[in-house]
Amino acid sequence: MFDTRQSIIVPLDGSALATAAIPFGVAIAQRHDADLELLHVHPIGVMAQNAPMTDARWEDDRTVDMSEAVRVVGERLVHETGLRVSVTVLRGEPAAMLMQHATDRGAALIAMTTHGRSGFSHAWFGSVTETVAHASTVPVLVVRTGEHAVADMAEPLFRHVLLPIKHQSNGGAALAHALALGTPGVTRYTLLTVVSSYRVPLPSPIGSVMVEELDPVARRRDDAHTLLEQIAVTAREQGEDIAIRVVTADQIAPAILAEMESQADLIVLPTRIRTMMSRAAVGSVADKVLRGSNVPVLTFQRVMME
């Protein structure tokens, strides 16, 4: 996840809520000797009949004000942490500009809160964060504001990471991301697969009668356990503490959130790739986990499987 001198981007929108991601960005940057970039994207004025509804001079003044406010935060972080901190202010559609900038910079990570002053599409789940978490090619650490959105500047940042896994390719990528954020010898990792409890009738060899497979749930559990063991083997050989969990449930997202309650302080999971305007993924497992988790969630684009 982290190469030499890559940056961690923390978007700010002028609200106190948005700053909840800063301690996470700082702690991760300190560990990896990464640059920290504070980014503000000032939304363009709303258009009505091809004319801006806001005054251009007012927009310019607001951009200057936000530039100064973010610069002050950056200077404070340099003084307090000694990190290399830069400030960038852009204008445009926030989610699109943020993702494009992170890609152009080759950033290692975007750390952002679930909502700030930007628009709200789902109560506390902000529309900008929702879009970025699903569409960004750069991994996104989503921090929920509130009592759980606290990061100690000292290591380790995460002690127990939960990794819901379905496919081997995504499982390997998830573990690599988790190891990059964990602390060797301290952080423990739980690989989790939720197996469906449904029994699906299968056609008989002659195709005339539907018969039920002999204990299909047990077979799926065995397959899942084998997959997780394969993913864990290399990291275990390197001394990492990796546990394996296979649970049976009717619904995946609630089962993941129930496992989170076992003192996990980070969830790492792939999210479905979607376009800026698409809402096809709303209601997906990733959406439900993001909305229901009270700990940070790291999302990354999953490898599409059949």
Tab-separated table of C-alpha atoms in Angstrom:
chain	number	residue	atom	x	y	z
A	1	MET	CA	0.000	0.000	0.000
A	2	PHE	CA	2.765	2.445	0.908
A	3	ASP	CA	5.739	3.288	-1.290
A	4	THR	CA	8.459	5.846	-0.681
A	5	ARG	CA	7.143	9.361	-0.012
A	6	GLN	CA	3.554	8.593	-0.905
A	7	SER	CA	0.962	10.911	0.551
A	8	ILE	CA	-2.075	10.465	2.747
A	9	ILE	CA	-4.889	12.822	1.840
A	10	VAL	CA	-7.296	14.149	4.473
A	11	PRO	CA	-10.204	16.101	2.943
A	12	LEU	CA	-11.489	19.046	4.993
A	13	ASP	CA	-14.677	21.037	4.406
A	14	GLY	CA	-14.430	23.615	7.149
A	15	SER	CA	-16.451	21.667	9.710
A	16	ALA	CA	-15.206	20.282	13.011
A	17	LEU	CA	-16.666	16.913	12.046
A	18	ALA	CA	-14.350	16.589	9.052
A	19	THR	CA	-11.259	17.005	11.245
A	20	ALA	CA	-11.982	13.688	13.005
A	21	ALA	CA	-9.956	11.928	10.310
A	22	ILE	CA	-6.823	14.016	10.937
A	23	PRO	CA	-5.478	11.956	13.900
A	24	PHE	CA	-5.782	8.788	11.812
A	25	GLY	CA	-3.986	10.397	8.881
A	26	VAL	CA	-1.258	11.710	11.186
A	27	ALA	CA	-0.709	8.384	12.954
A	28	ILE	CA	-0.476	6.437	9.690
A	29	ALA	CA	1.810	9.043	8.094
A	30	GLN	CA	4.129	8.920	11.102
A	31	ARG	CA	4.444	5.162	10.879
A	32	HIS	CA	5.168	5.086	7.146
A	33	ASP	CA	7.142	8.328	6.868
A	34	ALA	CA	4.491	9.520	4.438
A	35	ASP	CA	3.505	13.017	3.475
A	36	LEU	CA	0.222	14.381	4.781
A	37	GLU	CA	-1.898	16.471	2.459
A	38	LEU	CA	-4.870	18.507	3.659
A	39	LEU	CA	-7.283	18.982	0.784
A	40	HIS	CA	-10.280	21.265	0.464
A	41	VAL	CA	-12.520	21.197	-2.595
A	42	HIS	CA	-14.730	24.265	-2.716
A	43	PRO	CA	-18.019	23.358	-4.453
A	44	ILE	CA	-18.824	25.337	-7.565
A	45	GLY	CA	-21.921	27.528	-7.473
A	46	VAL	CA	-25.303	25.997	-8.225
A	47	MET	CA	-26.430	26.754	-11.771
A	48	ALA	CA	-29.910	28.017	-12.699
A	49	GLN	CA	-30.688	28.465	-16.395
A	50	ASN	CA	-26.942	28.330	-17.146
A	51	ALA	CA	-26.198	31.180	-14.731
A	52	PRO	CA	-24.532	30.811	-11.324
A	53	MET	CA	-26.829	31.406	-8.359
A	54	THR	CA	-23.913	32.643	-6.247
A	55	ASP	CA	-21.765	35.671	-6.854
A	56	ALA	CA	-18.356	34.882	-8.358
A	57	ARG	CA	-16.616	37.380	-6.085
A	58	TRP	CA	-18.223	35.771	-3.026
A	59	GLU	CA	-17.066	32.349	-4.243
A	60	ASP	CA	-13.522	33.673	-4.636
A	61	ASP	CA	-13.575	35.162	-1.147
A	62	ARG	CA	-14.849	31.897	0.341
A	63	THR	CA	-12.095	29.970	-1.429
A	64	VAL	CA	-9.471	32.333	-0.035
A	65	ASP	CA	-10.953	32.033	3.458
A	66	MET	CA	-10.908	28.224	3.300
A	67	SER	CA	-7.347	28.261	1.944
A	68	GLU	CA	-6.256	30.276	4.957
A	69	ALA	CA	-8.176	28.083	7.414
A	70	VAL	CA	-6.680	24.867	6.028
A	71	ARG	CA	-3.212	26.459	5.926
A	72	VAL	CA	-3.468	27.266	9.639
A	73	VAL	CA	-4.366	23.642	10.402
A	74	GLY	CA	-1.431	22.468	8.304
A	75	GLU	CA	1.053	24.748	10.073
A	76	ARG	CA	-0.202	23.529	13.448
A	77	LEU	CA	0.308	19.900	12.412
A	78	VAL	CA	3.844	20.613	11.193
A	79	HIS	CA	4.655	22.181	14.564
A	80	GLU	CA	3.016	19.409	16.606
A	81	THR	CA	4.075	16.341	14.613
A	82	GLY	CA	7.084	17.248	12.490
A	83	LEU	CA	5.400	15.697	9.466
A	84	ARG	CA	5.696	16.985	5.926
A	85	VAL	CA	2.309	18.642	5.492
A	86	SER	CA	0.996	20.292	2.347
A	87	VAL	CA	-2.248	22.153	1.679
A	88	THR	CA	-4.251	22.015	-1.537
A	89	VAL	CA	-7.434	23.923	-2.344
A	90	LEU	CA	-9.425	23.109	-5.474
A	91	ARG	CA	-12.781	24.153	-6.901
A	92	GLY	CA	-15.331	21.840	-8.452
A	93	GLU	CA	-17.504	18.854	-7.617
A	94	PRO	CA	-15.976	17.592	-4.337
A	95	ALA	CA	-16.082	13.817	-4.840
A	96	ALA	CA	-14.880	13.900	-8.439
A	97	MET	CA	-12.112	16.423	-7.770
A	98	LEU	CA	-10.938	14.554	-4.672
A	99	MET	CA	-10.702	11.204	-6.451
A	100	GLN	CA	-9.000	12.663	-9.518
A	101	HIS	CA	-6.475	14.536	-7.376
A	102	ALA	CA	-5.697	11.446	-5.281
A	103	THR	CA	-5.166	9.387	-8.427
A	104	ASP	CA	-2.977	12.041	-10.067
A	105	ARG	CA	-0.859	12.320	-6.918
A	106	GLY	CA	-0.500	8.557	-6.620
A	107	ALA	CA	-1.715	8.853	-3.037
A	108	ALA	CA	-1.523	5.799	-0.783
A	109	LEU	CA	-4.667	6.538	1.189
A	110	ILE	CA	-7.605	8.901	1.621
A	111	ALA	CA	-8.729	9.315	5.248
A	112	MET	CA	-12.108	10.982	5.618
A	113	THR	CA	-15.097	11.157	7.925
A	114	THR	CA	-18.554	9.867	7.195
A	115	HIS	CA	-19.955	13.350	6.903
A	116	GLY	CA	-19.067	16.963	7.360
A	117	ARG	CA	-20.544	20.118	5.927
A	118	SER	CA	-21.129	18.443	2.562
A	119	GLY	CA	-24.513	17.152	1.486
A	120	PHE	CA	-26.209	14.306	3.298
A	121	SER	CA	-27.805	11.432	1.441
A	122	HIS	CA	-28.193	8.972	4.314
A	123	ALA	CA	-28.547	10.644	7.725
A	124	TRP	CA	-24.989	10.571	9.090
A	125	PHE	CA	-23.574	8.948	5.965
A	126	GLY	CA	-22.422	11.799	3.744
A	127	SER	CA	-22.897	11.631	-0.006
A	128	VAL	CA	-19.304	12.663	-0.765
A	129	THR	CA	-17.836	9.964	1.465
A	130	GLU	CA	-20.289	7.423	0.083
A	131	THR	CA	-19.245	8.154	-3.494
A	132	VAL	CA	-15.521	8.215	-2.764
A	133	ALA	CA	-15.610	5.001	-0.717
A	134	HIS	CA	-17.180	3.167	-3.652
A	135	ALA	CA	-15.523	4.764	-6.661
A	136	SER	CA	-11.998	5.748	-5.593
A	137	THR	CA	-9.089	3.807	-7.069
A	138	VAL	CA	-7.144	4.841	-3.951
A	139	PRO	CA	-7.996	2.990	-0.691
A	140	VAL	CA	-10.275	4.997	1.588
A	141	LEU	CA	-10.266	4.942	5.390
A	142	VAL	CA	-13.773	5.942	6.489
A	143	VAL	CA	-13.970	7.284	10.035
A	144	ARG	CA	-17.337	7.665	11.700
A	145	THR	CA	-17.674	10.879	13.657
A	146	GLY	CA	-18.545	10.669	17.320
A	147	GLU	CA	-17.148	8.944	20.361
A	148	HIS	CA	-15.462	6.177	18.351
A	149	ALA	CA	-13.714	8.556	15.954
A	150	VAL	CA	-10.628	8.949	18.133
A	151	ALA	CA	-7.072	8.002	17.239
A	152	ASP	CA	-4.119	8.037	19.593
A	153	MET	CA	-1.100	9.597	17.925
A	154	ALA	CA	1.072	6.863	19.435
A	155	GLU	CA	1.443	3.405	17.904
A	156	PRO	CA	-0.263	1.049	17.565
A	157	LEU	CA	-3.260	2.579	15.882
A	158	PHE	CA	-5.123	-0.686	15.318
A	159	ARG	CA	-4.918	-3.788	17.511
A	160	HIS	CA	-7.581	-6.076	16.016
A	161	VAL	CA	-8.475	-5.956	12.335
A	162	LEU	CA	-11.487	-7.791	10.914
A	163	LEU	CA	-11.321	-8.862	7.271
A	164	PRO	CA	-14.550	-10.156	5.696
A	165	ILE	CA	-13.427	-12.316	2.763
A	166	LYS	CA	-15.319	-14.023	-0.042
A	167	HIS	CA	-12.804	-14.520	-2.873
A	168	GLN	CA	-9.114	-15.382	-2.708
A	169	SER	CA	-7.968	-12.462	-4.881
A	170	ASN	CA	-9.817	-9.894	-2.785
A	171	GLY	CA	-8.794	-11.677	0.407
A	172	GLY	CA	-5.124	-11.404	-0.435
A	173	ALA	CA	-5.472	-7.712	-1.228
A	174	ALA	CA	-7.448	-7.083	1.962
A	175	LEU	CA	-4.791	-8.759	4.081
A	176	ALA	CA	-2.030	-6.761	2.395
A	177	HIS	CA	-3.867	-3.507	3.179
A	178	ALA	CA	-4.503	-4.615	6.759
A	179	LEU	CA	-0.864	-5.554	7.350
A	180	ALA	CA	0.202	-2.124	6.088
A	181	LEU	CA	-1.911	-0.466	8.787
A	182	GLY	CA	-1.161	-2.923	11.576
A	183	THR	CA	1.787	-3.108	13.952
A	184	PRO	CA	3.976	-6.253	13.755
A	185	GLY	CA	3.830	-8.256	16.953
A	186	VAL	CA	0.878	-6.268	18.276
A	187	THR	CA	-1.979	-6.245	15.787
A	188	ARG	CA	-4.003	-9.398	15.354
A	189	TYR	CA	-6.112	-10.156	12.312
A	190	THR	CA	-9.304	-12.162	11.898
A	191	LEU	CA	-10.175	-13.501	8.454
A	192	LEU	CA	-13.939	-13.929	8.287
A	193	THR	CA	-16.217	-15.645	5.797
A	194	VAL	CA	-19.975	-15.596	6.242
A	195	VAL	CA	-21.528	-18.723	4.757
A	196	SER	CA	-25.142	-18.651	3.662
A	197	SER	CA	-27.446	-20.934	5.604
A	198	TYR	CA	-29.780	-21.373	2.645
A	199	ARG	CA	-30.166	-24.809	1.107
A	200	VAL	CA	-30.750	-24.630	-2.652
A	201	PRO	CA	-32.335	-27.660	-4.347
A	202	LEU	CA	-30.228	-29.062	-7.182
A	203	PRO	CA	-31.462	-30.892	-10.294
A	204	SER	CA	-31.054	-34.657	-10.260
A	205	PRO	CA	-28.696	-36.318	-12.777
A	206	ILE	CA	-31.617	-37.031	-15.089
A	207	GLY	CA	-32.937	-33.485	-14.729
A	208	SER	CA	-36.493	-34.499	-13.877
A	209	VAL	CA	-36.518	-34.189	-10.096
A	210	MET	CA	-35.157	-31.505	-7.774
A	211	VAL	CA	-33.148	-33.000	-4.954
A	212	GLU	CA	-31.387	-31.360	-2.010
A	213	GLU	CA	-27.622	-31.573	-1.846
A	214	LEU	CA	-26.393	-33.526	1.153
A	215	ASP	CA	-25.470	-30.912	3.798
A	216	PRO	CA	-24.524	-28.044	1.428
A	217	VAL	CA	-23.864	-25.694	4.358
A	218	ALA	CA	-21.161	-27.988	5.717
A	219	ARG	CA	-19.562	-28.134	2.276
A	220	ARG	CA	-19.575	-24.348	1.973
A	221	ARG	CA	-18.050	-24.013	5.444
A	222	ASP	CA	-15.275	-26.468	4.546
A	223	ASP	CA	-14.556	-24.606	1.300
A	224	ALA	CA	-14.460	-21.277	3.127
A	225	HIS	CA	-12.111	-22.606	5.791
A	226	THR	CA	-9.752	-23.945	3.126
A	227	LEU	CA	-9.770	-20.590	1.330
A	228	LEU	CA	-8.970	-18.619	4.490
A	229	GLU	CA	-6.151	-20.996	5.403
A	230	GLN	CA	-4.611	-20.435	1.972
A	231	ILE	CA	-4.790	-16.664	2.373
A	232	ALA	CA	-3.326	-16.742	5.891
A	233	VAL	CA	-0.392	-19.081	5.331
A	234	THR	CA	2.253	-16.609	4.108
A	235	ALA	CA	1.523	-13.966	6.752
A	236	ARG	CA	1.534	-16.610	9.470
A	237	GLU	CA	4.942	-17.789	8.316
A	238	GLN	CA	6.127	-14.212	8.811
A	239	GLY	CA	4.934	-14.283	12.413
A	240	GLU	CA	1.626	-12.434	12.084
A	241	ASP	CA	-1.222	-13.360	14.443
A	242	ILE	CA	-4.028	-14.424	12.107
A	243	ALA	CA	-7.213	-16.153	13.227
A	244	ILE	CA	-9.841	-17.728	10.987
A	245	ARG	CA	-13.588	-17.474	11.468
A	246	VAL	CA	-16.312	-19.120	9.394
A	247	VAL	CA	-19.845	-18.322	10.511
A	248	THR	CA	-23.228	-19.294	9.137
A	249	ALA	CA	-25.910	-16.643	8.763
A	250	ASP	CA	-28.887	-15.642	6.642
A	251	GLN	CA	-27.568	-12.105	6.075
A	252	ILE	CA	-23.927	-11.197	5.555
A	253	ALA	CA	-23.711	-7.574	6.723
A	254	PRO	CA	-25.335	-8.108	10.148
A	255	ALA	CA	-23.046	-11.086	10.700
A	256	ILE	CA	-19.984	-8.960	9.929
A	257	LEU	CA	-21.146	-6.221	12.286
A	258	ALA	CA	-21.801	-8.804	15.004
A	259	GLU	CA	-18.217	-10.054	14.628
A	260	MET	CA	-17.011	-6.457	14.852
A	261	GLU	CA	-18.353	-6.355	18.386
A	262	SER	CA	-15.564	-8.723	19.453
A	263	GLN	CA	-13.319	-5.699	20.030
A	264	ALA	CA	-12.273	-5.168	16.405
A	265	ASP	CA	-11.107	-1.603	15.813
A	266	LEU	CA	-10.830	-1.695	12.010
A	267	ILE	CA	-12.743	-3.444	9.233
A	268	VAL	CA	-11.089	-3.954	5.838
A	269	LEU	CA	-13.311	-4.916	2.936
A	270	PRO	CA	-13.555	-4.557	-0.830
A	271	THR	CA	-16.329	-2.382	-2.172
A	272	ARG	CA	-18.200	-2.577	-5.416
A	273	ILE	CA	-16.950	-0.269	-8.141
A	274	ARG	CA	-19.612	2.101	-9.436
A	275	THR	CA	-19.907	5.242	-11.477
A	276	MET	CA	-20.490	8.656	-9.964
A	277	MET	CA	-24.209	8.621	-10.741
A	278	SER	CA	-24.928	4.952	-10.191
A	279	ARG	CA	-26.817	3.839	-7.123
A	280	ALA	CA	-26.722	0.159	-8.046
A	281	ALA	CA	-24.563	-0.662	-5.054
A	282	VAL	CA	-26.838	0.950	-2.475
A	283	GLY	CA	-27.956	-1.820	-0.184
A	284	SER	CA	-24.815	-3.864	-0.829
A	285	VAL	CA	-22.880	-5.524	1.965
A	286	ALA	CA	-20.261	-2.751	1.840
A	287	ASP	CA	-22.917	-0.053	2.184
A	288	LYS	CA	-24.524	-1.750	5.145
A	289	VAL	CA	-21.203	-2.292	6.899
A	290	LEU	CA	-20.125	1.300	6.290
A	291	ARG	CA	-23.362	2.634	7.716
A	292	GLY	CA	-23.521	0.225	10.634
A	293	SER	CA	-19.907	0.128	11.779
A	294	ASN	CA	-18.826	2.126	14.821
A	295	VAL	CA	-15.147	1.596	13.995
A	296	PRO	CA	-13.142	2.823	10.978
A	297	VAL	CA	-13.635	0.940	7.716
A	298	LEU	CA	-10.964	0.693	5.022
A	299	THR	CA	-12.447	0.180	1.571
A	300	PHE	CA	-10.660	-0.665	-1.648
A	301	GLN	CA	-11.836	-1.557	-5.113
A	302	ARG	CA	-12.493	-5.238	-5.350
A	303	VAL	CA	-11.487	-7.542	-8.161
A	304	MET	CA	-14.642	-8.352	-10.092
A	305	MET	CA	-15.515	-12.037	-9.877
A	306	GLU	CA	-18.012	-14.149	-11.737
